Coordinates of C-alpha atoms in Angstrom, one line a residue:
M1 CA -27.0 -28.1 -7.3
S2 CA -25.4 -25.0 -6.0
D3 CA -26.6 -21.6 -6.2
P4 CA -25.0 -19.6 -9.1
V5 CA -24.9 -16.3 -6.9
T6 CA -22.9 -18.0 -3.8
D7 CA -20.4 -19.9 -6.0
A8 CA -20.5 -16.0 -8.2
R9 CA -19.6 -14.6 -4.5
A10 CA -17.0 -16.9 -3.3
A11 CA -15.3 -16.8 -7.3
V12 CA -15.3 -13.2 -6.8
A13 CA -14.0 -13.5 -2.9
K14 CA -10.9 -15.9 -4.4
V15 CA -9.9 -12.7 -6.7
H16 CA -9.5 -10.8 -3.5
Q17 CA -7.4 -13.8 -2.0
I18 CA -5.5 -14.0 -4.4
I19 CA -5.0 -9.5 -4.7
E20 CA -4.5 -9.5 -1.0
H21 CA -1.3 -12.2 -1.0
D22 CA -0.4 -10.3 -4.0
A23 CA 0.0 -7.0 -1.9
A24 CA 1.2 -8.5 1.3
N25 CA 4.2 -10.0 -0.5
A26 CA 4.7 -7.2 -2.7
P27 CA 9.1 -5.7 -2.9
R28 CA 7.2 -3.0 -1.6
T29 CA 5.4 -4.8 1.4
L30 CA 8.3 -6.7 2.1
Q31 CA 10.9 -4.3 2.1
K32 CA 12.8 -4.1 5.4
R33 CA 16.0 -1.7 4.5
I34 CA 15.2 1.8 4.3
G35 CA 15.5 3.5 0.4
P36 CA 15.9 6.6 -1.1
S37 CA 12.0 7.1 -1.0
E38 CA 11.8 6.7 2.8
L39 CA 14.7 8.2 3.0
G40 CA 12.9 11.9 2.7
V41 CA 10.3 11.6 5.5
A42 CA 9.7 14.8 7.2
C43 CA 8.6 12.9 10.8
D44 CA 11.6 12.3 12.2
R45 CA 10.4 9.4 14.8
C46 CA 9.3 7.4 11.3
L47 CA 12.8 8.1 10.1
V48 CA 14.4 6.3 13.3
H49 CA 11.7 3.4 13.4
M50 CA 12.9 2.9 9.2
L51 CA 16.2 2.9 10.5
A52 CA 15.9 0.9 13.0
G53 CA 13.8 -1.5 11.0
T54 CA 10.9 -1.3 13.3
P55 CA 8.2 -4.0 12.3
K56 CA 5.0 -1.8 10.9
A57 CA 1.8 -2.5 13.1
E58 CA -1.0 -4.5 10.8
Q59 CA -3.2 -2.3 9.0
G60 CA -4.7 -5.0 6.0
T61 CA -4.5 -5.1 2.8
P62 CA -1.9 -2.2 1.4
W63 CA -4.7 -1.6 -1.1
L64 CA -3.6 1.8 -2.2
P65 CA 0.0 0.9 -2.4
W66 CA -1.2 -1.7 -4.6
I67 CA -2.8 1.0 -6.8
G68 CA -0.1 3.0 -6.9
T69 CA 2.3 0.0 -8.1
A70 CA 0.2 -1.2 -10.7
V71 CA 0.0 2.1 -12.5
H72 CA 3.5 2.3 -12.1
A73 CA 4.4 -0.2 -13.8
A74 CA 1.1 0.4 -16.5
V75 CA 3.8 3.7 -16.6
E76 CA 6.4 1.7 -16.9
D77 CA 4.8 -0.6 -20.0
T78 CA 3.8 2.2 -21.9
I79 CA 6.8 4.1 -22.0
V80 CA 8.1 1.1 -22.9
R81 CA 6.4 0.1 -25.9
S82 CA 6.1 3.7 -27.3
M83 CA 10.0 4.1 -27.5
L84 CA 10.3 0.7 -29.3
A85 CA 7.4 1.6 -31.9
D86 CA 8.9 4.8 -32.6
L87 CA 12.2 3.2 -33.1
K88 CA 10.5 0.9 -34.8
A89 CA 9.2 3.7 -37.5
G90 CA 13.1 5.1 -37.3
V91 CA 11.5 8.2 -35.3
R92 CA 14.0 8.4 -32.4
D93 CA 16.3 6.0 -30.6
M94 CA 16.1 4.3 -27.4
D95 CA 18.1 6.8 -25.2
E96 CA 15.5 9.3 -24.5
W97 CA 14.3 7.4 -21.9
I98 CA 15.9 5.6 -18.7
V99 CA 12.7 3.5 -16.9
E100 CA 13.0 2.9 -13.6
G101 CA 16.6 3.0 -13.2
D102 CA 18.9 1.3 -10.3
V103 CA 20.5 4.0 -8.6
V104 CA 22.6 4.3 -5.5
V105 CA 21.9 7.6 -3.8
G106 CA 25.0 7.7 -1.6
D107 CA 25.3 6.1 2.2
I108 CA 24.0 6.2 5.8
D109 CA 26.7 5.3 8.2
G110 CA 28.7 3.3 5.9
E111 CA 26.1 1.5 4.3
P112 CA 24.8 2.4 0.3
I113 CA 21.2 3.1 -0.1
S114 CA 19.9 1.7 -3.4
G115 CA 16.8 2.1 -5.0
H116 CA 14.5 2.2 -8.6
C117 CA 13.8 5.7 -10.4
D118 CA 10.6 5.9 -12.5
L119 CA 12.2 7.7 -15.5
L120 CA 15.3 10.2 -16.6
H121 CA 14.4 12.0 -19.2
V122 CA 18.0 12.4 -20.7
P123 CA 17.6 15.0 -23.1
T124 CA 16.6 17.3 -20.6
G125 CA 18.1 15.8 -17.8
T126 CA 14.9 15.5 -16.1
V127 CA 14.5 13.0 -13.2
I128 CA 10.5 12.1 -12.7
D129 CA 9.0 10.4 -10.4
H130 CA 5.2 9.2 -10.4
K131 CA 3.2 9.8 -7.3
V132 CA -0.4 8.0 -7.3
V133 CA -2.8 10.7 -5.1
G134 CA -6.1 10.6 -4.3
A135 CA -8.2 14.4 -5.0
S136 CA -6.8 16.2 -1.4
T137 CA -3.2 15.9 -2.5
L138 CA -3.8 17.0 -5.5
K139 CA -5.9 20.2 -4.1
K140 CA -2.9 20.7 -1.2
V141 CA -0.3 20.3 -4.5
G142 CA -1.9 23.1 -6.6
R143 CA -1.7 23.7 -10.4
E144 CA 1.8 24.7 -10.3
G145 CA 2.8 21.9 -7.6
A146 CA 3.4 24.7 -5.0
G147 CA 2.3 22.7 -1.6
T148 CA 5.0 19.7 -2.6
S149 CA 6.2 18.4 0.8
L150 CA 10.0 18.2 1.6
T151 CA 9.0 15.1 1.7
Y152 CA 8.9 14.3 -1.5
R153 CA 11.0 17.1 -2.6
R154 CA 14.2 15.2 -0.9
Q155 CA 13.1 12.2 -3.0
A156 CA 13.4 13.7 -5.8
H157 CA 16.8 15.0 -5.3
L158 CA 18.2 11.9 -4.1
Y159 CA 17.1 10.1 -7.3
G160 CA 18.6 13.0 -9.3
R161 CA 21.8 12.4 -7.2
G162 CA 21.8 8.4 -8.1
F163 CA 21.6 9.2 -11.3
A164 CA 24.5 12.3 -11.3
L165 CA 26.3 9.7 -9.6
L166 CA 26.0 7.4 -12.8
G167 CA 27.5 10.1 -14.9
H168 CA 24.0 11.4 -16.4
D169 CA 23.6 15.3 -17.0
V170 CA 20.7 15.8 -14.2
R171 CA 19.8 19.4 -14.6
A172 CA 16.2 18.9 -12.8
V173 CA 13.9 17.1 -10.7
A174 CA 10.1 17.0 -11.5
I175 CA 7.4 15.3 -9.3
N176 CA 4.3 14.0 -11.8
Y177 CA 1.0 13.6 -9.6
L178 CA -1.2 11.2 -11.3
P179 CA -4.8 11.4 -10.0
R180 CA -6.0 8.0 -8.5
N181 CA -9.9 8.9 -9.2
A182 CA -10.2 11.1 -11.7
M183 CA -12.1 10.2 -15.5
S184 CA -8.6 12.2 -17.0
L185 CA -5.3 13.4 -16.8
A186 CA -6.3 17.0 -16.8
S187 CA -6.3 17.1 -13.3
A188 CA -2.8 16.0 -13.2
R189 CA 0.2 18.1 -11.4
V190 CA 3.3 18.6 -11.9
F191 CA 6.2 20.0 -9.4
A192 CA 10.0 20.6 -10.9
E193 CA 12.5 22.4 -9.8
P194 CA 16.3 22.5 -10.5
Y195 CA 18.3 19.5 -9.6
D196 CA 20.2 20.8 -6.6
E197 CA 22.2 18.1 -5.0
A198 CA 22.4 20.1 -1.7
I199 CA 18.7 18.8 -1.0
A200 CA 20.1 15.4 -1.0
L201 CA 23.1 15.8 1.1
E202 CA 21.3 16.9 3.3
A203 CA 18.9 14.5 3.7
L204 CA 21.9 11.6 3.9
D205 CA 23.5 13.9 6.4
R206 CA 20.4 14.1 8.9
A207 CA 19.7 10.2 8.3
T208 CA 24.1 9.5 8.9
G209 CA 23.5 11.1 12.5
F210 CA 20.5 9.5 13.7
A211 CA 21.9 6.0 12.2
Q212 CA 24.8 6.8 14.2
W213 CA 23.1 7.9 17.0
I214 CA 20.3 4.3 17.1
R215 CA 23.7 2.8 16.2
L216 CA 25.6 3.9 20.1
F217 CA 22.7 3.7 22.3
G218 CA 19.9 2.0 20.4
A219 CA 16.8 3.3 18.9
D220 CA 14.8 3.7 22.7
A221 CA 17.2 6.2 23.5
V222 CA 17.0 8.3 20.3
L223 CA 13.3 7.5 20.2
A224 CA 13.3 8.8 23.8
G225 CA 14.4 12.4 22.6
C226 CA 12.3 13.0 19.3
A227 CA 9.3 14.7 19.3
P228 CA 5.7 13.1 18.4
H229 CA 4.7 12.3 14.8
T230 CA 4.7 14.7 12.3
D231 CA 4.4 13.3 9.1
T232 CA 1.1 13.6 6.6
E233 CA 3.0 12.1 3.4
F234 CA 4.0 8.4 5.4
S235 CA 1.8 7.0 8.0
C236 CA 3.1 7.4 10.9
S237 CA -0.1 5.3 12.6
A238 CA 2.3 2.2 11.2
F239 CA 4.3 2.3 13.4
P240 CA 3.6 1.3 17.2
D241 CA 4.4 4.4 19.0
A242 CA 1.8 6.5 17.0
S243 CA -0.1 7.6 19.5
S244 CA 3.1 9.0 21.4
T245 CA 2.7 12.6 22.8
S246 CA 6.5 12.7 23.2
S247 CA 7.1 16.9 24.0
T248 CA 11.0 16.4 25.0
P249 CA 12.8 18.2 21.8
G250 CA 14.4 15.8 19.7
P251 CA 18.0 15.0 19.0
A252 CA 18.2 17.1 15.8
E253 CA 20.1 20.1 17.1
F254 CA 22.8 18.2 19.4
L255 CA 23.2 15.7 15.3
G256 CA 23.5 19.3 13.6
V257 CA 21.1 18.1 11.4
A258 CA 18.1 20.5 12.3

């Protein structure tokens, strides 16, 4: 007769294997083509790597992204069920929210950049991007969202541009910081500001400059002129040259995207 505790541990290990397989094969993990969420990254080296399609280093199961994806799916399902319930009750129609909207935010060196935006609140013209984050990020962001990074601001305005190009009246962008470890939503934080197409266009122009250099001279040549990794929102350690200590001025000033 087998030992029930040993069997139990084996069963739980199988659960872990299933989760690990799902996380490793999730669309976000397998995505090779740069999208709006990556386009705003503050680190020039990370942006060049993503534009060039550099394979990321193996870092184990992407557990935190898997949690974030699960929360996004739960929020989406909750809002859809809320709309259906209100529709059934005759409270409102189905036009208040656009959930996981497909948008094209612009193009980089002639290639269209598309993605999925979490939410558009149609009556207020507010584009909402969810971030599932830890306590340190919530503290940095602050109650009014003043600590929001340029990386996340660029993302939000890019999504805003995507909806605007579809003909929606986009008036504001918001980043919904959801606590990953808290017991309630009391510690959630919100960053919001008026929609500004110029922020989205700046991100597109910056990426286009790097993409053109990559096409003309190759990624290695462009990386040789970039400063060391600098970003804190994206994991620079995912790229093979994360320990780069190059102090050579980056090509941004020559590209006109500094």
